[in-house]
Coordinates of C-alpha atoms and ligand atoms in Angstrom, one line a residue:
Chain A
X78 CA 68.9 130.8 63.3
X79 CA 68.9 127.4 61.9
X80 CA 65.8 126.3 59.9
X81 CA 63.5 123.8 61.6
X82 CA 64.8 120.3 61.4
X83 CA 68.0 121.2 59.7
X84 CA 70.2 119.2 62.0
X85 CA 68.1 116.1 61.4
X86 CA 69.1 115.7 57.8
X87 CA 71.2 112.7 57.0
X88 CA 74.8 113.7 56.4
X89 CA 76.3 113.1 53.0
X90 CA 76.9 109.4 52.2
X91 CA 74.5 108.0 54.7
X92 CA 71.5 106.3 53.1
X93 CA 68.3 106.9 55.0
X94 CA 67.0 103.5 56.2
X95 CA 63.7 102.4 54.7
X96 CA 62.7 100.9 58.0
X97 CA 62.0 97.4 56.7
X98 CA 62.9 94.5 59.0
X99 CA 65.6 92.1 58.0
X100 CA 66.9 93.9 54.9
X101 CA 68.4 96.8 56.7
X102 CA 72.1 96.0 57.4
X103 CA 72.9 99.7 58.0
X104 CA 70.6 99.8 60.9
X105 CA 71.8 96.7 62.7
X106 CA 72.6 97.2 66.4
X107 CA 75.4 99.7 67.0
X108 CA 78.1 98.5 69.4
X109 CA 75.6 96.4 71.3
X110 CA 78.4 93.9 72.2
X111 CA 80.0 96.7 74.3
X112 CA 77.0 96.9 76.7
X113 CA 77.5 94.0 79.2
X114 CA 74.1 94.3 80.8
X115 CA 72.4 93.5 77.5
X116 CA 73.6 89.9 77.9
X117 CA 71.3 89.5 80.8
X118 CA 68.2 87.3 80.8
X119 CA 65.0 88.6 82.4
X120 CA 62.2 86.2 83.5
X121 CA 64.0 83.5 81.6
X122 CA 64.2 85.4 78.3
X123 CA 66.9 87.5 76.7
X124 CA 66.5 91.1 77.7
X125 CA 64.9 93.4 75.2
X126 CA 65.6 96.8 76.6
X127 CA 63.3 99.5 75.4
X128 CA 63.5 102.1 78.2
X129 CA 66.5 104.1 77.1
X130 CA 64.6 107.4 77.6
X131 CA 64.5 106.6 81.3
X132 CA 68.2 105.7 81.3
X133 CA 70.4 104.2 78.7
X134 CA 72.6 101.2 79.4
X135 CA 76.3 101.8 79.8
X136 CA 79.2 100.7 77.7
X137 CA 81.7 98.5 79.5
X138 CA 84.3 101.3 79.0
X139 CA 82.2 103.6 81.2
X140 CA 81.7 101.0 83.9
X141 CA 85.4 100.3 83.8
X142 CA 86.4 103.9 84.0
X143 CA 84.2 104.5 87.1
X144 CA 85.7 101.4 88.7
X145 CA 89.2 102.5 87.8
X146 CA 88.6 105.8 89.4
X147 CA 87.8 104.2 92.7
X148 CA 90.6 101.6 92.5
X149 CA 93.3 103.9 91.4
X150 CA 92.6 107.6 91.9
X151 CA 89.9 108.2 94.5
X152 CA 90.5 111.4 96.4
X153 CA 88.6 114.6 97.0
X154 CA 88.8 117.3 94.3
X155 CA 90.2 120.8 94.5
X156 CA 91.6 120.2 98.0
X157 CA 94.4 117.7 98.1
X158 CA 97.9 118.7 97.5
X159 CA 98.7 115.0 97.3
X160 CA 99.1 113.0 94.1
X161 CA 95.7 111.3 94.2
X162 CA 94.0 114.7 94.9
X163 CA 95.6 116.1 91.8
X164 CA 94.7 113.1 89.7
X165 CA 91.1 113.2 90.8
X166 CA 90.9 116.9 90.1
X167 CA 92.4 116.4 86.7
X168 CA 89.8 113.7 85.8
X169 CA 87.0 115.9 87.1
X170 CA 88.1 118.9 85.1
X171 CA 88.8 116.8 82.0
X172 CA 85.1 115.7 82.1
X173 CA 84.1 119.4 82.2
X174 CA 86.3 120.2 79.2
X175 CA 85.1 117.1 77.3
X176 CA 81.4 118.1 77.8
X177 CA 82.4 121.6 76.6
X178 CA 84.0 120.2 73.5
X179 CA 81.0 117.9 72.8
X180 CA 78.6 120.9 72.9
X181 CA 81.0 123.5 71.5
X182 CA 81.5 125.7 74.5
X183 CA 84.6 126.5 76.7
X184 CA 85.0 124.5 79.9
X185 CA 84.3 127.5 82.1
X186 CA 80.7 127.6 80.9
X187 CA 80.0 124.0 82.0
X188 CA 78.6 123.6 85.5
X189 CA 78.7 120.1 86.9
X190 CA 75.5 119.1 88.8
X191 CA 73.8 115.9 90.0
X192 CA 71.6 115.7 87.0
X193 CA 69.2 117.6 84.7
X194 CA 66.8 118.1 87.6
X195 CA 69.3 119.8 89.9
X196 CA 70.6 121.9 87.0
X197 CA 67.0 123.1 86.3
X198 CA 66.6 123.9 90.0
X199 CA 69.8 125.9 89.8
X200 CA 68.6 127.9 86.8
X201 CA 65.1 128.5 88.2
X202 CA 66.3 129.2 91.8
X203 CA 69.3 131.1 90.6
X204 CA 67.2 133.5 88.4
X205 CA 64.5 133.9 91.0
X206 CA 66.0 136.7 93.1
X207 CA 66.5 138.9 89.9
X208 CA 62.9 138.6 88.9
X209 CA 60.1 140.9 90.2
X210 CA 56.5 140.3 91.0
X211 CA 54.4 140.3 87.9
X212 CA 57.3 139.1 85.7
X213 CA 56.3 136.3 83.4
X214 CA 57.7 132.9 82.6
X215 CA 56.6 130.7 79.7
X216 CA 56.7 127.0 80.0
X217 CA 55.3 124.5 77.5
X218 CA 52.5 122.0 78.2
X219 CA 54.9 119.1 77.3
X220 CA 57.5 119.7 80.0
X221 CA 58.8 117.0 82.3
X222 CA 58.0 117.9 85.9
X223 CA 61.8 118.7 86.2
X224 CA 61.3 121.7 83.9
X225 CA 57.9 122.7 85.4
X226 CA 57.8 122.3 89.1
X227 CA 61.0 124.4 89.8
X228 CA 59.3 127.2 87.9
X229 CA 56.0 126.8 89.7
X230 CA 57.9 127.1 93.0
X231 CA 60.0 130.1 91.9
X232 CA 56.8 131.8 90.6
X233 CA 55.1 131.2 94.0
X234 CA 58.1 132.6 95.9
X235 CA 58.6 135.6 93.8
X236 CA 55.1 136.4 92.7
X237 CA 55.7 135.6 89.0
X238 CA 53.1 134.7 86.4
X239 CA 53.5 131.3 84.7
X240 CA 52.2 131.2 81.1
X241 CA 51.7 127.9 79.2
X242 CA 52.6 127.3 75.5
X243 CA 50.0 124.7 74.5
X244 CA 50.5 121.5 72.5
X245 CA 48.5 120.9 69.3
X246 CA 46.5 117.8 68.7
X247 CA 49.4 116.6 66.5
X248 CA 51.7 116.7 69.6
X249 CA 53.7 119.8 68.6
X250 CA 54.1 123.1 70.2
X251 CA 51.4 125.5 69.1
X252 CA 53.8 128.2 67.8
X253 CA 51.0 130.4 66.6
X254 CA 50.3 131.1 70.3
X255 CA 53.8 132.2 71.0
X256 CA 53.6 135.8 69.8
X257 CA 50.6 136.5 72.1
X258 CA 52.3 134.8 75.1
X259 CA 55.6 136.8 74.7
X260 CA 55.1 140.1 76.3
X261 CA 57.3 143.0 77.5
X262 CA 57.2 141.2 80.9
X263 CA 58.4 137.8 79.7
X264 CA 61.7 137.1 81.4
X265 CA 62.2 133.4 80.8
X266 CA 61.0 130.8 78.2
X267 CA 61.7 127.2 79.3
X268 CA 61.2 124.4 76.9
X269 CA 62.3 120.8 76.3
X270 CA 64.3 120.0 73.2
X271 CA 62.7 116.6 72.8
X272 CA 59.6 115.5 74.6
X273 CA 60.1 112.4 76.7
X274 CA 56.5 111.4 76.0
X275 CA 55.6 112.6 72.5
X276 CA 59.0 112.3 71.1
X277 CA 58.5 115.7 69.4
X278 CA 61.7 117.6 68.5
X279 CA 60.9 121.2 69.2
X280 CA 62.1 124.0 67.0
X281 CA 64.2 125.4 69.8
X282 CA 66.2 127.9 67.6
X283 CA 63.0 129.4 66.3
X284 CA 61.4 129.8 69.8
X285 CA 64.7 131.1 71.2
X286 CA 65.0 133.8 68.5
X287 CA 61.5 135.0 69.2
X288 CA 62.1 135.0 72.9
X289 CA 65.3 136.9 72.6
X290 CA 63.7 139.6 70.4
X291 CA 61.6 140.2 73.5
X292 CA 64.6 140.2 75.8
X293 CA 63.7 136.9 77.5
X294 CA 66.2 134.2 78.6
X295 CA 65.8 130.8 77.1
X296 CA 66.2 127.6 79.1
X297 CA 66.4 124.3 77.1
X298 CA 65.9 120.9 78.7
X299 CA 68.2 118.7 76.6
X300 CA 67.8 115.6 78.7
X301 CA 66.4 113.6 75.8
X302 CA 68.6 115.1 73.1
X303 CA 72.3 115.2 74.2
X304 CA 74.0 112.1 72.9
X305 CA 71.1 111.4 70.5
X306 CA 70.8 114.4 68.2
X307 CA 73.7 116.2 66.6
X308 CA 73.8 119.8 67.6
X309 CA 75.9 122.4 69.4
X310 CA 74.9 124.8 72.2
X311 CA 75.2 127.8 69.9
X312 CA 72.9 126.2 67.2
X313 CA 70.1 126.2 69.7
X314 CA 70.4 129.9 70.5
X315 CA 69.6 129.3 74.1
X316 CA 71.0 130.9 77.3
X317 CA 70.9 127.7 79.4
X318 CA 71.0 124.1 78.5
X319 CA 70.7 121.2 80.9
X320 CA 71.1 117.4 80.6
X321 CA 71.9 114.2 82.6
X322 CA 74.8 112.0 81.8
X323 CA 72.8 108.8 82.4
X324 CA 70.5 109.3 79.4
X325 CA 73.6 109.7 77.2
X326 CA 75.2 106.3 77.9
X327 CA 77.0 107.8 81.0
X328 CA 76.7 107.1 84.7
X329 CA 74.0 108.2 87.1
X330 CA 74.3 111.0 89.6
X331 CA 75.9 113.4 87.1
X332 CA 74.5 116.2 85.0
X333 CA 75.4 119.6 83.5
X334 CA 74.3 123.1 83.1
X335 CA 75.8 124.8 80.1
X336 CA 75.2 128.5 79.7
X337 CA 76.2 131.7 78.0
X338 CA 78.8 133.7 79.9
X339 CA 76.4 136.5 80.7
X340 CA 73.6 134.1 81.5
X341 CA 75.7 132.3 84.0
X342 CA 76.7 135.6 85.6
X343 CA 73.0 136.4 86.2
X344 CA 72.5 133.3 88.4
X345 CA 72.7 133.5 92.2
X346 CA 74.0 130.3 93.7
X347 CA 71.3 128.1 95.3
X348 CA 73.6 125.8 97.3
X349 CA 76.2 127.1 99.7
X350 CA 79.1 125.5 101.5
X351 CA 82.6 124.2 100.7
X352 CA 84.1 124.6 97.2
X353 CA 81.9 127.4 96.1
X354 CA 83.5 130.2 98.1
X355 CA 86.5 132.6 97.7
X356 CA 86.8 134.0 101.2
X357 CA 84.8 133.2 104.3
X358 CA 84.7 135.0 107.7
X359 CA 82.4 134.1 110.5
X360 CA 79.8 136.5 109.2
X361 CA 80.4 136.8 105.4
X362 CA 81.5 134.9 102.3
X363 CA 82.4 135.8 98.8
X364 CA 81.7 133.5 95.9
X365 CA 84.2 131.7 93.9
X366 CA 84.4 132.2 90.1
X367 CA 82.0 130.5 87.7
X368 CA 81.6 127.6 87.4
X369 CA 82.8 126.6 90.9
X370 CA 80.4 129.1 92.4
X371 CA 77.6 126.7 91.6
X372 CA 79.3 123.5 92.7
X373 CA 79.0 123.4 96.5
X374 CA 80.2 120.3 98.3
X375 CA 81.9 117.1 97.1
X376 CA 80.7 116.2 93.5
X377 CA 80.3 112.8 91.9
X378 CA 83.9 112.5 90.8
X379 CA 83.6 108.8 90.0
X380 CA 80.8 109.5 87.5
X381 CA 82.7 112.5 86.1
X382 CA 85.8 110.3 85.6
X383 CA 83.6 107.8 83.6
X384 CA 81.5 110.1 81.4
X385 CA 84.1 110.9 78.8
X386 CA 84.2 107.2 77.9
X387 CA 80.5 107.5 77.0
X388 CA 81.1 110.6 74.9
X389 CA 84.0 108.8 73.2
X390 CA 81.7 105.9 72.3
X391 CA 79.1 108.3 70.9
X392 CA 81.8 110.1 68.9
X393 CA 83.2 106.8 67.6
X394 CA 79.8 105.8 66.3
X395 CA 79.1 109.4 65.3
X396 CA 76.0 111.3 66.3
X397 CA 74.9 111.4 62.6
X398 CA 74.8 107.6 62.5
X399 CA 73.2 107.3 65.9
X400 CA 70.5 109.8 64.8
X401 CA 69.9 107.9 61.6
X402 CA 69.6 104.7 63.6
X403 CA 67.0 106.2 66.0
X404 CA 65.0 107.6 63.0
X405 CA 65.0 104.2 61.4
X406 CA 63.9 102.4 64.5
X407 CA 61.3 105.0 65.3
X408 CA 59.9 104.8 61.7
X409 CA 59.7 101.1 62.0
X410 CA 58.0 101.2 65.4
X411 CA 55.5 103.7 64.2
X412 CA 54.6 101.7 61.2
X413 CA 54.3 98.4 63.0
X414 CA 52.3 99.8 65.9
X415 CA 50.0 101.6 63.6
X416 CA 49.4 98.4 61.6
X417 CA 48.4 96.6 64.8
X418 CA 45.2 98.6 64.9
X419 CA 43.4 99.9 68.0
X420 CA 46.4 101.7 69.5
X421 CA 46.5 105.4 70.0
X422 CA 50.0 106.6 69.1
X423 CA 51.1 110.0 70.4
X424 CA 53.2 112.7 68.8
X425 CA 54.2 113.5 65.2
X426 CA 53.8 110.9 62.5
X427 CA 57.1 111.4 60.8
X428 CA 60.1 109.8 62.5
X429 CA 62.3 112.7 61.3
X430 CA 60.4 115.0 63.6
X431 CA 60.9 112.8 66.6
X432 CA 63.5 111.5 69.1
X433 CA 63.9 107.8 69.5
X434 CA 60.8 106.9 71.4
X435 CA 57.1 106.1 70.8
X436 CA 54.4 106.3 73.5
X437 CA 51.1 104.5 72.9
X438 CA 47.9 103.6 74.6
X439 CA 45.8 100.5 74.2
X440 CA 42.2 101.0 75.4
X441 CA 42.1 97.2 76.1
X442 CA 45.2 97.0 78.2
X443 CA 46.2 99.5 80.9
X444 CA 49.8 100.6 80.6
X445 CA 50.7 99.0 83.9
X446 CA 49.4 95.7 82.8
X447 CA 51.1 96.1 79.4
X448 CA 54.4 96.8 81.1
X449 CA 54.0 93.9 83.5
X450 CA 53.1 91.4 80.8
X451 CA 55.9 92.6 78.5
X452 CA 58.3 92.3 81.4
X453 CA 57.2 88.6 81.8
X454 CA 58.6 88.2 78.2
X455 CA 61.9 90.0 79.1
X456 CA 60.8 93.2 77.4
X457 CA 61.4 96.4 79.4
X458 CA 59.2 99.4 78.6
X459 CA 58.0 102.3 80.8
X460 CA 54.4 102.7 81.8
X461 CA 52.9 105.7 83.7
X462 CA 52.7 109.4 83.3
X463 CA 56.5 109.7 82.7
X464 CA 56.7 112.7 85.1
X465 CA 54.5 114.7 82.7
X466 CA 51.0 114.8 84.3
X467 CA 49.8 118.0 82.7
X468 CA 50.6 116.6 79.2
X469 CA 48.8 113.4 80.0
X470 CA 45.8 115.4 81.1
X471 CA 46.0 117.2 77.7
X472 CA 46.2 113.8 75.9
X473 CA 43.2 112.6 77.9
X474 CA 44.8 109.5 79.4
X475 CA 46.2 109.0 82.9
X476 CA 49.1 106.9 81.7
X477 CA 50.8 105.7 78.5
X478 CA 53.3 102.9 77.6
X479 CA 56.6 104.1 76.1
X480 CA 59.1 102.2 74.1
X481 CA 62.4 104.1 73.7
X482 CA 65.5 103.3 71.8
X483 CA 69.3 103.4 72.1
X484 CA 72.2 102.6 69.8
X485 CA 72.0 98.9 70.8
X486 CA 68.4 98.3 69.7
X487 CA 67.4 96.8 66.4
X488 CA 64.3 96.1 64.4
X489 CA 64.2 92.7 66.1
X490 CA 63.4 94.4 69.4
X491 CA 60.5 96.2 67.9
X492 CA 59.2 92.9 66.4
X493 CA 59.4 91.5 69.9
X494 CA 57.5 94.4 71.3
X495 CA 54.7 94.0 68.7
X496 CA 54.4 90.3 69.5
X497 CA 54.4 91.1 73.2
X498 CA 51.6 93.6 72.8
X499 CA 49.6 90.9 71.0
X500 CA 50.3 88.6 73.9
X501 CA 49.1 91.2 76.4
X502 CA 45.9 91.7 74.4
X503 CA 45.3 87.9 74.4
X504 CA 45.5 87.8 78.2
X505 CA 42.7 90.3 78.5
X506 CA 40.7 88.5 75.9
X507 CA 41.1 91.3 73.4
Chain B
X68 CA 50.4 82.6 80.5
X69 CA 54.1 82.7 81.4
X70 CA 56.6 83.6 84.1
X71 CA 54.2 83.8 87.1
X72 CA 51.7 86.0 85.2
X73 CA 49.0 83.5 86.0
X74 CA 49.6 84.2 89.6
X75 CA 49.0 87.9 89.1
X76 CA 46.3 87.8 86.6
X77 CA 44.2 85.0 88.1
X78 CA 41.0 84.0 86.4
X79 CA 39.0 85.6 89.2
X80 CA 40.8 88.9 88.7
X81 CA 40.5 88.9 85.0
X82 CA 36.8 88.2 85.4
X83 CA 36.3 91.1 87.7
X84 CA 38.3 93.3 85.3
X85 CA 36.2 92.2 82.3
X86 CA 32.8 92.8 84.0
X87 CA 33.4 95.0 87.0
X88 CA 30.7 95.3 89.7
X89 CA 29.7 98.6 91.1
X90 CA 29.9 100.6 87.9
X91 CA 26.3 101.7 87.9
X92 CA 25.6 105.0 89.6
X93 CA 23.9 104.9 93.0
X94 CA 20.1 105.2 92.7
X95 CA 20.0 108.2 95.1
X96 CA 22.5 110.7 96.6
X97 CA 25.6 109.2 98.2
X98 CA 25.9 109.1 101.9
X99 CA 29.7 108.9 101.8
X100 CA 32.1 109.7 99.1
X101 CA 35.9 109.8 98.6
X102 CA 38.5 110.2 95.9
X103 CA 41.7 108.2 95.9
X104 CA 44.8 108.3 93.8
X105 CA 48.1 106.6 93.3
X106 CA 50.6 109.5 92.7
X107 CA 53.3 107.2 91.4
X108 CA 51.3 106.2 88.4
X109 CA 48.4 108.7 88.2
X110 CA 45.6 106.1 88.7
X111 CA 42.4 107.7 90.1
X112 CA 39.3 106.4 91.7
X113 CA 36.0 107.8 93.0
X114 CA 34.0 105.8 95.5
X115 CA 30.4 106.5 96.6
X116 CA 28.5 104.6 99.3
X117 CA 24.8 104.5 100.0
X118 CA 23.8 103.6 103.6
X119 CA 20.5 102.7 105.3
X120 CA 19.6 101.2 108.6
X121 CA 23.2 101.3 109.9
X122 CA 24.6 99.3 106.9
X123 CA 26.1 100.0 103.6
X124 CA 23.5 99.1 101.0
X125 CA 25.4 99.9 97.8
X126 CA 28.8 101.0 96.4
X127 CA 29.6 102.8 93.2
X128 CA 33.2 102.8 92.1
X129 CA 34.7 104.6 89.2
X130 CA 38.2 103.4 88.7
X131 CA 40.6 104.9 86.1
X132 CA 43.3 102.3 86.7
X133 CA 44.9 99.1 85.7
X134 CA 43.4 95.6 85.8
X135 CA 44.5 95.0 89.4
X136 CA 42.9 98.3 90.6
X137 CA 39.8 97.7 88.6
X138 CA 39.4 94.1 89.9
X139 CA 40.0 95.3 93.4
X140 CA 37.3 98.0 93.0
X141 CA 34.9 95.4 91.7
X142 CA 35.6 93.1 94.6
X143 CA 35.1 96.0 97.0
X144 CA 31.7 96.9 95.5
X145 CA 30.7 93.2 95.8
X146 CA 31.9 92.8 99.4
X147 CA 30.9 96.0 101.2
X148 CA 27.2 95.9 100.3
X149 CA 25.3 94.6 103.4
X150 CA 28.2 95.2 105.8
X151 CA 28.1 97.8 108.6
X152 CA 30.7 100.6 108.3
X153 CA 32.7 98.9 111.1
X154 CA 32.7 95.5 109.3
X155 CA 33.8 97.2 106.1
X156 CA 36.5 99.0 107.9
X157 CA 37.7 95.8 109.6
X158 CA 37.9 94.1 106.2
X159 CA 39.8 97.0 104.6
X160 CA 42.3 97.1 107.4
X161 CA 42.8 93.3 107.4
X162 CA 43.4 93.4 103.7
X163 CA 46.0 96.2 104.1
X164 CA 47.8 94.2 106.8
X165 CA 47.6 91.1 104.7
X166 CA 49.2 92.8 101.7
X167 CA 52.2 93.7 103.8
X168 CA 52.6 90.3 105.5
X169 CA 54.4 87.3 104.2
X170 CA 51.5 84.8 104.4
X171 CA 48.7 87.3 103.4
X172 CA 46.0 85.4 105.2
X173 CA 42.6 86.9 105.8
X174 CA 40.5 85.4 108.6
X175 CA 37.5 83.4 107.5
X176 CA 35.2 85.4 109.9
X177 CA 35.8 88.4 107.7
X178 CA 34.0 86.5 104.9
X179 CA 36.7 87.8 102.4
X180 CA 35.2 86.2 99.3
X181 CA 37.3 87.0 96.2
X182 CA 39.6 89.3 98.2
X183 CA 41.4 86.2 99.3
X184 CA 42.6 85.7 95.7
X185 CA 43.7 89.3 95.5
X186 CA 46.2 88.9 98.3
X187 CA 48.3 86.9 95.8
X188 CA 49.2 90.3 94.3
X189 CA 51.5 90.9 97.3
X190 CA 54.2 88.8 95.5
X191 CA 54.4 91.6 93.0
X192 CA 55.5 94.5 95.2
X193 CA 55.1 97.1 92.4
X194 CA 51.4 96.2 92.2
X195 CA 50.5 96.2 95.9
X196 CA 49.4 99.9 95.7
X197 CA 47.1 99.1 92.8
X198 CA 45.3 96.5 94.8
X199 CA 45.1 98.7 97.9
X200 CA 43.9 101.9 96.2
X201 CA 40.1 101.2 96.4
X202 CA 40.4 100.0 100.0
X203 CA 42.3 103.0 101.3
X204 CA 39.8 105.2 99.5
X205 CA 37.0 103.3 101.4
X206 CA 38.8 104.0 104.7
X207 CA 38.9 107.7 103.9
X208 CA 35.2 107.7 102.9
X209 CA 34.3 105.9 106.2
X210 CA 36.4 108.3 108.3
X211 CA 34.6 111.2 106.7
X212 CA 31.2 109.6 107.2
X213 CA 31.9 109.0 110.9
X214 CA 32.9 112.6 111.4
X215 CA 30.2 114.0 109.2
X216 CA 32.5 116.0 106.9
X217 CA 33.8 115.7 103.4
X218 CA 36.5 113.0 102.9
X219 CA 40.1 113.9 102.5
X220 CA 41.5 112.6 99.2
X221 CA 43.1 109.2 99.9
X222 CA 46.6 108.5 98.5
X223 CA 48.7 105.4 98.3
X224 CA 51.7 107.5 99.3
X225 CA 50.2 108.7 102.5
Ligands
PLP263 C1 62.8 115.6 79.3 C2 63.4 115.3 80.6 N1 63.8 116.3 81.4 C3 64.3 116.1 82.6 C4 64.5 114.8 83.1 C5 65.1 114.6 84.5 O1 66.3 114.0 84.4 P1 67.0 113.5 85.8 O2 66.0 112.7 86.5 O3 68.2 112.7 85.3 O4 67.4 114.7 86.6 C6 64.1 113.7 82.3 C7 64.3 112.4 82.8 O5 63.4 111.6 83.0 C8 63.5 114.0 81.0 O6 63.1 113.0 80.2

């Protein structure tokens, strides 16, 4: 088990940034010139993109790789005997291996899906038939609907009991409650690695160790952490991990389930059809081996052909440096927003305990109006419940505004945000 | 203001948002009541109507929403008092139609007051639901009142 926060420490030789604007050369934008969309103007202003937690922008190399696939290699996978079919299959399988190398697992433990949501549906739906009425599932109060609603549905179908691990006032998991919640009937513990609202980095390894002592399977939603925090699958100690390529500088329509070998064996397929079978008669079918067993139908080969270019970009920058950069931006955003006064800022106070995002609430300006007025200045933030309604209920607000960061952001973007919030307040006479 | 924001946040709208009408609870029990919500953003609204002598005498709106939804609620409270349920329904339906039409006109006979200004929001498609939320909740309250049963929750997604 790794101690809490261990993988957050700056690697040797990297000076932690002090978060001061202007005098922080180490935390200048990383590779921003490689992201063509960032040259855009929005509402007559240069775009300030602060919505990377919803989806990151894509490096030109990713866009080019997807275009190249359709120009040069397009064919269906695992079917064609012809040259294009072989090339497409190679590109698709190379993506699987590349993701495996990125997270430290062999390729045959990487299932390609449409995204984190469909991967979570596969885990929940795939485990369902092996669970019995009265079995218990623990989810946390800070889950994205993608890691909550599939469990609600499976619980309803199979007669399972859903238990909730609460969030403290400080925006962290209330781990003191975990021992009472873990019982002899707990079968699954599902939690997010990084909260998409609070930013909190959860001590997944600690939770996983406790869950495993009880014989429960651990499902980690890594949608906000892959490509942003340095870690390997084994370090988390989980049985299943899911993420979407599009939040890690890759294309949309592509995601992954990474699992332990035994954990994957336990899953029943949830989609049936071509590609996932071994032998089919008119009345029966046997399943293909893992991972193909979980990949019915034609996948998003173009996106798979492009995603390795995103991982290459991340590796070139190094995850350590990207992490340091997000800590620096988050620390600066927390400090500047705090100093504005009157804003409620959610989640832990220390940037080291958070992913690269900050959600806030201004009692004078509703998040929609905030996002609209910021947009008029070319600043893109997300407003709403961020697909986490139970968490917002817990926080006592219907909606929040969220600024989230990618490698291409800098302190200047946060300065623009702070000025923009001031402008929004002035419109409402605050 | 910049980049078309003065078209969205018109002075009339900001004024309703700053001092919304219809915030005070009704003096007596409500004769009709409905809840409304906008599932895409989580905004919520409770509407209560008092009726007497075949007309709506008072409206109480509690809106947990953005400036547009709050202003629209305030305009609703101001406009429905004194109308018959049929007149209030006609106004709500005309407004809904206007918000989805290119010119957004509301007939003068409807006596639309500040609602005319609110039709400008239709140029901001993402905010149309915010403006409509109070009015679809009104329709739900009126439906229930007509049938003498509790109102179904209104939703901008329905
Ligand atoms: C924590 C978390 N989990 C899951 C998801 C779902 O990802 P996707 O919509 O790509 O399936 C998101 C994305 O919003 C997220 O932030």
